[in-house]
């Protein structure tokens, strides 16, 4: 009597013993090197506005509209949206593996029965259920990996939007500064043209040597070439914006012409003193972190495949038989069998899969650490550029003003016959270079702000989900609640 009792006790404790042998995964979170504070100076001590409202700081509705159009048209965002839809589908499939499956079955037949020497009709209908008891957490590990990759795909979708927004803003800024450079070049061309006209009149009157007149004419032609080159650069930027946004080119040109001047903001958004808080805003860093967690779950999946699998099935049905006018029905049900699949020999395939999963985990961890280092570097570089442009801006403007005054004074002396044309051209060239440098410095500062916006994550936070995507088209055209 004691032996059956012991057998039943052993069988009842077997699931607990198997569960105690559940596989161990490597850490889902790894440490990444992040300095305790930024080494580059923070603009305005990191004060002022919210990063998510970056574009609204410009008070330029055209910029925000261009960004929306570019994001809706971008193939990068579309591809990220398709990957997001795939990740959602994979998560649904992985979750389904944790639940029982239920299938309906039906069959019917009609034929001659020799025993009763008549036609017999047989029909059956029923339900068949199956369930894999996830003792070692294999299906749970697959579901965890799918969940982490879905979170990473959402972050990558936001990263694509941030990249498109930054590129559009940069091109928009480039057009504004190119237009200003064109104004400088055209003003210089007009000034040189007037000088050439006066020089030719002086030559005809016999007061100016032909060589001096030729110098004035050459200077006028040279300025016309520079103005045309600058105009070409502006044309290229307009066509780049057309390609980015898909807008009608004549309409875009009229909108750009009516847009207010764009100046580098003195204040834009705040950067926390701790890099960890700022880097958490970067969707690429978050996606890399989720990939580490997914790889950790896949190690658990690979390990669990080396252990037994336990499946339980069951059926319920109803049958009908009609022969020679006699009809009989029957109901059937069964629970079982409880099947155990035990891996015995596979030539080392499952062990190799575990090694491969661990190698992928190590690779994901290294990629995550490298992504954090890259993020720190990008933020530091953007901060350094901002600091440098701020330090140069005052001196650059002062130099431009003084060179402009020097040119005006030299021009007056030249008209009075107290300065040579060579002196005038030298003063003009210096003034032109300083005016061009001021505009270029403002463009550099704006580019540094855009780079810092992108390096700081573009206002994305893990709490803000991408929109639900039943189709990849919806995923790429529906804007999230956060502003990029």
GROMACS .gro file of C-alpha atoms in nm, residues 19-468:
model
  450
   19UNK     CA    1   0.968   2.428  -1.230
   20UNK     CA    2   1.251   2.460  -0.980
   21UNK     CA    3   1.486   2.374  -1.267
   22UNK     CA    4   1.363   2.671  -1.471
   23UNK     CA    5   1.634   2.821  -1.690
   24UNK     CA    6   1.827   3.128  -1.581
   25UNK     CA    7   1.860   3.421  -1.821
   26UNK     CA    8   2.151   3.666  -1.829
   27UNK     CA    9   2.075   4.018  -1.698
   28UNK     CA   10   1.814   4.201  -1.905
   29UNK     CA   11   1.979   4.535  -1.819
   30UNK     CA   12   2.350   4.608  -1.846
   31UNK     CA   13   2.557   4.898  -1.721
   32UNK     CA   14   2.678   5.153  -1.975
   33UNK     CA   15   2.953   5.413  -1.925
   34UNK     CA   16   2.800   5.758  -1.874
   35UNK     CA   17   2.987   6.052  -1.719
   36UNK     CA   18   2.840   6.215  -1.412
   37UNK     CA   19   2.817   6.555  -1.585
   38UNK     CA   20   2.869   6.713  -1.926
   39UNK     CA   21   3.222   6.835  -1.990
   40UNK     CA   22   3.111   7.091  -2.250
   41UNK     CA   23   2.939   7.409  -2.126
   42UNK     CA   24   2.560   7.406  -2.121
   43UNK     CA   25   2.390   7.684  -2.317
   44UNK     CA   26   2.243   7.933  -2.066
   45UNK     CA   27   2.318   7.686  -1.788
   46UNK     CA   28   2.068   7.446  -1.944
   47UNK     CA   29   1.764   7.658  -1.869
   48UNK     CA   30   1.436   7.740  -2.037
   49UNK     CA   31   1.198   7.553  -2.262
   50UNK     CA   32   1.076   7.197  -2.307
   51UNK     CA   33   1.258   6.988  -2.565
   52UNK     CA   34   0.933   6.847  -2.706
   53UNK     CA   35   0.818   7.200  -2.801
   54UNK     CA   36   1.137   7.268  -2.997
   55UNK     CA   37   0.980   7.370  -3.327
   56UNK     CA   38   0.720   7.598  -3.168
   57UNK     CA   39   1.004   7.811  -3.032
   58UNK     CA   40   1.055   7.954  -3.380
   59UNK     CA   41   0.701   8.096  -3.413
   60UNK     CA   42   0.717   7.978  -3.774
   61UNK     CA   43   0.414   7.771  -3.878
   62UNK     CA   44   0.572   7.688  -4.214
   63UNK     CA   45   0.856   7.498  -4.047
   64UNK     CA   46   0.618   7.278  -3.849
   65UNK     CA   47   0.404   7.213  -4.158
   66UNK     CA   48   0.709   7.116  -4.363
   67UNK     CA   49   0.818   6.872  -4.093
   68UNK     CA   50   0.474   6.706  -4.089
   69UNK     CA   51   0.481   6.668  -4.468
   70UNK     CA   52   0.834   6.531  -4.466
   71UNK     CA   53   0.754   6.275  -4.198
   72UNK     CA   54   0.444   6.158  -4.386
   73UNK     CA   55   0.643   6.119  -4.707
   74UNK     CA   56   0.969   5.980  -4.569
   75UNK     CA   57   1.057   5.624  -4.679
   76UNK     CA   58   1.262   5.589  -4.361
   77UNK     CA   59   0.957   5.657  -4.144
   78UNK     CA   60   0.748   5.427  -4.366
   79UNK     CA   61   1.001   5.146  -4.327
   80UNK     CA   62   1.013   5.199  -3.951
   81UNK     CA   63   0.631   5.191  -3.944
   82UNK     CA   64   0.631   4.860  -4.133
   83UNK     CA   65   0.879   4.713  -3.884
   84UNK     CA   66   0.657   4.837  -3.603
   85UNK     CA   67   0.355   4.661  -3.753
   86UNK     CA   68   0.560   4.342  -3.789
   87UNK     CA   69   0.672   4.364  -3.426
   88UNK     CA   70   0.312   4.402  -3.310
   89UNK     CA   71   0.208   4.096  -3.511
   90UNK     CA   72   0.499   3.895  -3.374
   91UNK     CA   73   0.406   3.991  -3.019
   92UNK     CA   74   0.047   3.877  -3.078
   93UNK     CA   75   0.171   3.542  -3.212
   94UNK     CA   76   0.409   3.498  -2.918
   95UNK     CA   77   0.135   3.570  -2.666
   96UNK     CA   78  -0.091   3.319  -2.838
   97UNK     CA   79   0.161   3.042  -2.773
   98UNK     CA   80   0.100   3.081  -2.399
   99UNK     CA   81  -0.271   3.005  -2.438
  100UNK     CA   82  -0.454   2.683  -2.530
  101UNK     CA   83  -0.549   2.633  -2.893
  102UNK     CA   84  -0.898   2.530  -3.002
  103UNK     CA   85  -0.989   2.388  -3.344
  104UNK     CA   86  -1.325   2.282  -3.485
  105UNK     CA   87  -1.352   1.963  -3.688
  106UNK     CA   88  -1.637   1.824  -3.894
  107UNK     CA   89  -1.673   1.536  -4.137
  108UNK     CA   90  -1.953   1.363  -4.329
  109UNK     CA   91  -1.972   1.052  -4.546
  110UNK     CA   92  -2.234   0.850  -4.734
  111UNK     CA   93  -2.192   0.501  -4.878
  112UNK     CA   94  -2.325   0.147  -4.910
  113UNK     CA   95  -2.306  -0.076  -4.601
  114UNK     CA   96  -2.295  -0.447  -4.681
  115UNK     CA   97  -2.394  -0.550  -4.330
  116UNK     CA   98  -2.731  -0.383  -4.345
  117UNK     CA   99  -2.746  -0.389  -4.727
  118UNK     CA  100  -2.835  -0.023  -4.740
  119UNK     CA  101  -2.699   0.327  -4.774
  120UNK     CA  102  -2.539   0.463  -4.454
  121UNK     CA  103  -2.485   0.833  -4.368
  122UNK     CA  104  -2.227   0.928  -4.108
  123UNK     CA  105  -2.156   1.278  -3.971
  124UNK     CA  106  -1.926   1.397  -3.696
  125UNK     CA  107  -1.851   1.741  -3.546
  126UNK     CA  108  -1.637   1.836  -3.253
  127UNK     CA  109  -1.378   2.058  -3.089
  128UNK     CA  110  -1.014   1.971  -3.033
  129UNK     CA  111  -0.801   2.160  -2.779
  130UNK     CA  112  -0.429   2.157  -2.716
  131UNK     CA  113  -0.205   2.328  -2.466
  132UNK     CA  114   0.169   2.324  -2.414
  133UNK     CA  115   0.237   2.356  -2.042
  134UNK     CA  116   0.523   2.605  -2.029
  135UNK     CA  117   0.715   2.441  -1.743
  136UNK     CA  118   1.055   2.584  -1.830
  137UNK     CA  119   0.942   2.922  -1.956
  138UNK     CA  120   1.021   2.872  -2.325
  139UNK     CA  121   0.701   3.033  -2.456
  140UNK     CA  122   0.718   3.303  -2.191
  141UNK     CA  123   1.073   3.385  -2.303
  142UNK     CA  124   0.958   3.413  -2.664
  143UNK     CA  125   0.674   3.644  -2.555
  144UNK     CA  126   0.917   3.857  -2.350
  145UNK     CA  127   1.152   3.891  -2.646
  146UNK     CA  128   0.863   3.994  -2.871
  147UNK     CA  129   0.747   4.252  -2.617
  148UNK     CA  130   1.095   4.404  -2.588
  149UNK     CA  131   1.137   4.417  -2.965
  150UNK     CA  132   0.800   4.587  -2.999
  151UNK     CA  133   0.918   4.855  -2.755
  152UNK     CA  134   1.239   4.889  -2.955
  153UNK     CA  135   1.046   4.916  -3.283
  154UNK     CA  136   0.832   5.192  -3.135
  155UNK     CA  137   1.147   5.379  -3.033
  156UNK     CA  138   1.299   5.333  -3.378
  157UNK     CA  139   0.981   5.470  -3.534
  158UNK     CA  140   1.022   5.782  -3.323
  159UNK     CA  141   1.392   5.796  -3.407
  160UNK     CA  142   1.308   5.800  -3.778
  161UNK     CA  143   1.064   6.087  -3.722
  162UNK     CA  144   1.319   6.282  -3.519
  163UNK     CA  145   1.582   6.234  -3.792
  164UNK     CA  146   1.343   6.355  -4.063
  165UNK     CA  147   1.239   6.652  -3.850
  166UNK     CA  148   1.602   6.749  -3.789
  167UNK     CA  149   1.694   6.714  -4.157
  168UNK     CA  150   1.395   6.923  -4.266
  169UNK     CA  151   1.471   7.193  -4.010
  170UNK     CA  152   1.834   7.197  -4.117
  171UNK     CA  153   1.744   7.238  -4.486
  172UNK     CA  154   1.490   7.507  -4.397
  173UNK     CA  155   1.757   7.689  -4.196
  174UNK     CA  156   2.004   7.647  -4.481
  175UNK     CA  157   1.760   7.811  -4.722
  176UNK     CA  158   1.709   8.112  -4.495
  177UNK     CA  159   2.081   8.164  -4.451
  178UNK     CA  160   2.146   8.100  -4.819
  179UNK     CA  161   1.892   8.370  -4.904
  180UNK     CA  162   2.073   8.608  -4.670
  181UNK     CA  163   2.406   8.521  -4.827
  182UNK     CA  164   2.249   8.586  -5.167
  183UNK     CA  165   2.137   8.930  -5.050
  184UNK     CA  166   2.491   9.003  -4.936
  185UNK     CA  167   2.633   8.884  -5.269
  186UNK     CA  168   2.380   9.082  -5.474
  187UNK     CA  169   2.442   9.398  -5.270
  188UNK     CA  170   2.814   9.353  -5.327
  189UNK     CA  171   2.754   9.303  -5.699
  190UNK     CA  172   2.549   9.623  -5.718
  191UNK     CA  173   2.816   9.817  -5.531
  192UNK     CA  174   3.091   9.689  -5.761
  193UNK     CA  175   2.876   9.764  -6.062
  194UNK     CA  176   2.836  10.123  -5.952
  195UNK     CA  177   3.209  10.149  -5.894
  196UNK     CA  178   3.275  10.008  -6.241
  197UNK     CA  179   3.033  10.257  -6.396
  198UNK     CA  180   3.197  10.553  -6.228
  199UNK     CA  181   3.541  10.422  -6.321
  200UNK     CA  182   3.447  10.390  -6.689
  201UNK     CA  183   3.310  10.745  -6.690
  202UNK     CA  184   3.635  10.865  -6.530
  203UNK     CA  185   3.834  10.673  -6.792
  204UNK     CA  186   3.639  10.835  -7.077
  205UNK     CA  187   3.710  11.175  -6.919
  206UNK     CA  188   4.079  11.090  -6.910
  207UNK     CA  189   4.114  11.090  -6.532
  208UNK     CA  190   4.154  10.714  -6.487
  209UNK     CA  191   4.400  10.477  -6.647
  210UNK     CA  192   4.263  10.191  -6.861
  211UNK     CA  193   4.422   9.935  -6.627
  212UNK     CA  194   4.226  10.077  -6.333
  213UNK     CA  195   3.902  10.067  -6.533
  214UNK     CA  196   3.975   9.707  -6.631
  215UNK     CA  197   4.024   9.621  -6.263
  216UNK     CA  198   3.683   9.771  -6.179
  217UNK     CA  199   3.514   9.582  -6.463
  218UNK     CA  200   3.679   9.254  -6.360
  219UNK     CA  201   3.569   9.309  -6.002
  220UNK     CA  202   3.211   9.363  -6.120
  221UNK     CA  203   3.217   9.042  -6.325
  222UNK     CA  204   3.368   8.847  -6.037
  223UNK     CA  205   3.092   8.961  -5.802
  224UNK     CA  206   2.827   8.860  -6.057
  225UNK     CA  207   2.976   8.509  -6.069
  226UNK     CA  208   2.968   8.481  -5.690
  227UNK     CA  209   2.607   8.600  -5.678
  228UNK     CA  210   2.507   8.343  -5.940
  229UNK     CA  211   2.685   8.064  -5.753
  230UNK     CA  212   2.500   8.164  -5.436
  231UNK     CA  213   2.170   8.171  -5.623
  232UNK     CA  214   2.239   7.818  -5.749
  233UNK     CA  215   2.296   7.695  -5.394
  234UNK     CA  216   1.959   7.840  -5.290
  235UNK     CA  217   1.793   7.670  -5.587
  236UNK     CA  218   1.941   7.335  -5.486
  237UNK     CA  219   1.811   7.376  -5.129
  238UNK     CA  220   1.461   7.460  -5.254
  239UNK     CA  221   1.456   7.148  -5.468
  240UNK     CA  222   1.583   6.945  -5.172
  241UNK     CA  223   1.291   7.074  -4.964
  242UNK     CA  224   1.053   6.984  -5.247
  243UNK     CA  225   1.190   6.629  -5.248
  244UNK     CA  226   1.168   6.605  -4.868
  245UNK     CA  227   0.814   6.739  -4.831
  246UNK     CA  228   0.651   6.658  -5.166
  247UNK     CA  229   0.512   7.012  -5.188
  248UNK     CA  230   0.441   7.185  -5.518
  249UNK     CA  231   0.755   7.384  -5.603
  250UNK     CA  232   0.587   7.714  -5.704
  251UNK     CA  233   0.373   7.704  -5.390
  252UNK     CA  234   0.675   7.627  -5.173
  253UNK     CA  235   0.871   7.913  -5.327
  254UNK     CA  236   0.593   8.159  -5.250
  255UNK     CA  237   0.566   8.026  -4.893
  256UNK     CA  238   0.942   8.055  -4.840
  257UNK     CA  239   0.943   8.408  -4.977
  258UNK     CA  240   0.668   8.506  -4.730
  259UNK     CA  241   0.829   8.333  -4.431
  260UNK     CA  242   0.973   8.556  -4.157
  261UNK     CA  243   1.352   8.570  -4.111
  262UNK     CA  244   1.499   8.280  -3.917
  263UNK     CA  245   1.756   8.361  -3.650
  264UNK     CA  246   1.944   8.124  -3.419
  265UNK     CA  247   1.758   8.120  -3.086
  266UNK     CA  248   1.940   8.239  -2.780
  267UNK     CA  249   1.736   7.996  -2.569
  268UNK     CA  250   1.585   7.672  -2.687
  269UNK     CA  251   1.552   7.381  -2.450
  270UNK     CA  252   1.689   7.248  -2.126
  271UNK     CA  253   1.956   6.983  -2.085
  272UNK     CA  254   1.979   6.813  -1.749
  273UNK     CA  255   2.314   6.807  -1.576
  274UNK     CA  256   2.309   6.426  -1.562
  275UNK     CA  257   2.369   6.250  -1.894
  276UNK     CA  258   2.168   5.946  -1.787
  277UNK     CA  259   1.850   6.153  -1.778
  278UNK     CA  260   1.921   6.312  -2.113
  279UNK     CA  261   2.033   5.992  -2.285
  280UNK     CA  262   1.713   5.820  -2.174
  281UNK     CA  263   1.537   6.060  -2.413
  282UNK     CA  264   1.720   5.911  -2.712
  283UNK     CA  265   1.508   5.651  -2.891
  284UNK     CA  266   1.812   5.476  -3.040
  285UNK     CA  267   1.963   5.423  -2.694
  286UNK     CA  268   1.630   5.296  -2.562
  287UNK     CA  269   1.592   5.061  -2.861
  288UNK     CA  270   1.942   4.923  -2.803
  289UNK     CA  271   1.857   4.868  -2.436
  290UNK     CA  272   1.539   4.679  -2.532
  291UNK     CA  273   1.741   4.465  -2.772
  292UNK     CA  274   1.960   4.357  -2.481
  293UNK     CA  275   1.648   4.251  -2.289
  294UNK     CA  276   1.514   4.067  -2.595
  295UNK     CA  277   1.845   3.885  -2.642
  296UNK     CA  278   1.838   3.787  -2.275
  297UNK     CA  279   1.492   3.634  -2.323
  298UNK     CA  280   1.613   3.446  -2.629
  299UNK     CA  281   1.888   3.287  -2.422
  300UNK     CA  282   1.613   3.157  -2.192
  301UNK     CA  283   1.424   3.027  -2.496
  302UNK     CA  284   1.729   2.843  -2.627
  303UNK     CA  285   1.801   2.689  -2.288
  304UNK     CA  286   1.441   2.578  -2.239
  305UNK     CA  287   1.448   2.388  -2.569
  306UNK     CA  288   1.697   2.148  -2.410
  307UNK     CA  289   1.439   2.038  -2.149
  308UNK     CA  290   1.124   1.824  -2.179
  309UNK     CA  291   0.807   1.962  -2.335
  310UNK     CA  292   0.470   1.878  -2.180
  311UNK     CA  293   0.151   1.904  -2.388
  312UNK     CA  294  -0.208   1.829  -2.295
  313UNK     CA  295  -0.488   1.772  -2.545
  314UNK     CA  296  -0.859   1.705  -2.531
  315UNK     CA  297  -1.160   1.661  -2.757
  316UNK     CA  298  -1.538   1.688  -2.741
  317UNK     CA  299  -1.772   1.589  -3.023
  318UNK     CA  300  -2.105   1.459  -3.144
  319UNK     CA  301  -2.163   1.190  -3.405
  320UNK     CA  302  -2.461   1.081  -3.614
  321UNK     CA  303  -2.517   0.752  -3.804
  322UNK     CA  304  -2.824   0.685  -4.020
  323UNK     CA  305  -2.870   0.345  -4.184
  324UNK     CA  306  -3.185   0.197  -4.340
  325UNK     CA  307  -3.403   0.457  -4.177
  326UNK     CA  308  -3.251   0.405  -3.833
  327UNK     CA  309  -3.066   0.701  -3.679
  328UNK     CA  310  -2.830   0.695  -3.384
  329UNK     CA  311  -2.636   0.981  -3.219
  330UNK     CA  312  -2.353   0.977  -2.969
  331UNK     CA  313  -2.153   1.231  -2.765
  332UNK     CA  314  -1.784   1.180  -2.698
  333UNK     CA  315  -1.521   1.359  -2.494
  334UNK     CA  316  -1.169   1.289  -2.381
  335UNK     CA  317  -0.890   1.457  -2.185
  336UNK     CA  318  -0.546   1.352  -2.284
  337UNK     CA  319  -0.309   1.223  -2.368
  338UNK     CA  320  -0.059   1.413  -2.154
  339UNK     CA  321   0.244   1.388  -2.381
  340UNK     CA  322   0.605   1.442  -2.276
  341UNK     CA  323   0.876   1.508  -2.535
  342UNK     CA  324   1.225   1.451  -2.397
  343UNK     CA  325   1.528   1.554  -2.607
  344UNK     CA  326   1.783   1.272  -2.602
  345UNK     CA  327   2.027   1.323  -2.888
  346UNK     CA  328   2.050   1.600  -3.148
  347UNK     CA  329   2.419   1.607  -3.231
  348UNK     CA  330   2.477   1.918  -3.018
  349UNK     CA  331   2.226   2.133  -3.209
  350UNK     CA  332   2.042   2.268  -2.902
  351UNK     CA  333   2.365   2.334  -2.714
  352UNK     CA  334   2.494   2.526  -3.016
  353UNK     CA  335   2.171   2.729  -3.021
  354UNK     CA  336   2.231   2.827  -2.657
  355UNK     CA  337   2.587   2.934  -2.740
  356UNK     CA  338   2.463   3.135  -3.038
  357UNK     CA  339   2.195   3.304  -2.824
  358UNK     CA  340   2.455   3.397  -2.561
  359UNK     CA  341   2.681   3.537  -2.835
  360UNK     CA  342   2.391   3.748  -2.965
  361UNK     CA  343   2.328   3.870  -2.611
  362UNK     CA  344   2.693   3.970  -2.567
  363UNK     CA  345   2.682   4.147  -2.904
  364UNK     CA  346   2.364   4.336  -2.807
  365UNK     CA  347   2.519   4.441  -2.476
  366UNK     CA  348   2.830   4.572  -2.650
  367UNK     CA  349   2.617   4.752  -2.910
  368UNK     CA  350   2.417   4.915  -2.631
  369UNK     CA  351   2.730   5.039  -2.454
  370UNK     CA  352   2.866   5.169  -2.785
  371UNK     CA  353   2.537   5.347  -2.853
  372UNK     CA  354   2.555   5.519  -2.515
  373UNK     CA  355   2.914   5.629  -2.582
  374UNK     CA  356   2.809   5.760  -2.922
  375UNK     CA  357   2.517   5.948  -2.767
  376UNK     CA  358   2.743   6.109  -2.508
  377UNK     CA  359   2.987   6.210  -2.781
  378UNK     CA  360   2.714   6.363  -3.000
  379UNK     CA  361   2.572   6.567  -2.712
  380UNK     CA  362   2.919   6.683  -2.608
  381UNK     CA  363   3.008   6.784  -2.964
  382UNK     CA  364   2.683   6.977  -3.011
  383UNK     CA  365   2.734   7.157  -2.679
  384UNK     CA  366   3.091   7.244  -2.775
  385UNK     CA  367   2.978   7.387  -3.110
  386UNK     CA  368   2.708   7.592  -2.941
  387UNK     CA  369   2.957   7.729  -2.692
  388UNK     CA  370   3.203   7.812  -2.967
  389UNK     CA  371   2.947   7.995  -3.182
  390UNK     CA  372   2.830   8.193  -2.879
  391UNK     CA  373   3.187   8.299  -2.802
  392UNK     CA  374   3.252   8.405  -3.163
  393UNK     CA  375   2.924   8.580  -3.238
  394UNK     CA  376   2.989   8.913  -3.061
  395UNK     CA  377   3.336   8.958  -3.210
  396UNK     CA  378   3.215   8.853  -3.556
  397UNK     CA  379   2.936   9.112  -3.553
  398UNK     CA  380   3.171   9.382  -3.424
  399UNK     CA  381   3.423   9.297  -3.695
  400UNK     CA  382   3.153   9.311  -3.966
  401UNK     CA  383   3.031   9.650  -3.845
  402UNK     CA  384   3.382   9.798  -3.831
  403UNK     CA  385   3.481   9.657  -4.170
  404UNK     CA  386   3.160   9.797  -4.316
  405UNK     CA  387   3.239  10.142  -4.173
  406UNK     CA  388   3.594  10.116  -4.306
  407UNK     CA  389   3.463  10.031  -4.653
  408UNK     CA  390   3.215  10.322  -4.646
  409UNK     CA  391   3.490  10.562  -4.544
  410UNK     CA  392   3.727  10.428  -4.811
  411UNK     CA  393   3.453  10.457  -5.071
  412UNK     CA  394   3.402  10.822  -4.980
  413UNK     CA  395   3.777  10.884  -5.003
  414UNK     CA  396   3.788  10.709  -5.342
  415UNK     CA  397   3.508  10.925  -5.478
  416UNK     CA  398   3.698  11.231  -5.355
  417UNK     CA  399   4.011  11.107  -5.530
  418UNK     CA  400   4.197  11.045  -5.204
  419UNK     CA  401   4.209  10.663  -5.229
  420UNK     CA  402   4.299  10.428  -5.510
  421UNK     CA  403   4.070  10.166  -5.657
  422UNK     CA  404   4.298   9.898  -5.518
  423UNK     CA  405   4.239  10.032  -5.167
  424UNK     CA  406   3.864  10.042  -5.231
  425UNK     CA  407   3.855   9.685  -5.360
  426UNK     CA  408   4.060   9.562  -5.066
  427UNK     CA  409   3.822   9.729  -4.819
  428UNK     CA  410   3.524   9.593  -5.010
  429UNK     CA  411   3.662   9.239  -5.012
  430UNK     CA  412   3.724   9.250  -4.638
  431UNK     CA  413   3.376   9.385  -4.567
  432UNK     CA  414   3.218   9.119  -4.788
  433UNK     CA  415   3.413   8.842  -4.614
  434UNK     CA  416   3.307   8.966  -4.270
  435UNK     CA  417   2.938   8.996  -4.368
  436UNK     CA  418   2.951   8.645  -4.513
  437UNK     CA  419   3.118   8.515  -4.199
  438UNK     CA  420   2.842   8.655  -3.974
  439UNK     CA  421   2.570   8.479  -4.174
  440UNK     CA  422   2.776   8.158  -4.184
  441UNK     CA  423   2.824   8.175  -3.807
  442UNK     CA  424   2.449   8.210  -3.752
  443UNK     CA  425   2.395   7.912  -3.981
  444UNK     CA  426   2.654   7.712  -3.787
  445UNK     CA  427   2.482   7.799  -3.459
  446UNK     CA  428   2.142   7.694  -3.592
  447UNK     CA  429   2.293   7.367  -3.718
  448UNK     CA  430   2.442   7.310  -3.371
  449UNK     CA  431   2.098   7.361  -3.211
  450UNK     CA  432   1.945   7.111  -3.454
  451UNK     CA  433   2.226   6.864  -3.379
  452UNK     CA  434   2.170   6.905  -3.005
  453UNK     CA  435   1.795   6.856  -3.050
  454UNK     CA  436   1.864   6.533  -3.236
  455UNK     CA  437   2.139   6.420  -2.996
  456UNK     CA  438   1.909   6.476  -2.697
  457UNK     CA  439   1.637   6.254  -2.842
  458UNK     CA  440   1.405   6.505  -3.002
  459UNK     CA  441   1.161   6.518  -2.712
  460UNK     CA  442   1.079   6.148  -2.729
  461UNK     CA  443   1.004   5.963  -2.406
  462UNK     CA  444   0.944   5.589  -2.360
  463UNK     CA  445   0.603   5.665  -2.204
  464UNK     CA  446   0.476   5.805  -2.536
  465UNK     CA  447   0.372   5.519  -2.760
  466UNK     CA  448   0.370   5.524  -3.136
  467UNK     CA  449   0.016   5.507  -3.275
  468UNK     CA  450  -0.149   5.169  -3.312
   0.00000   0.00000   0.00000
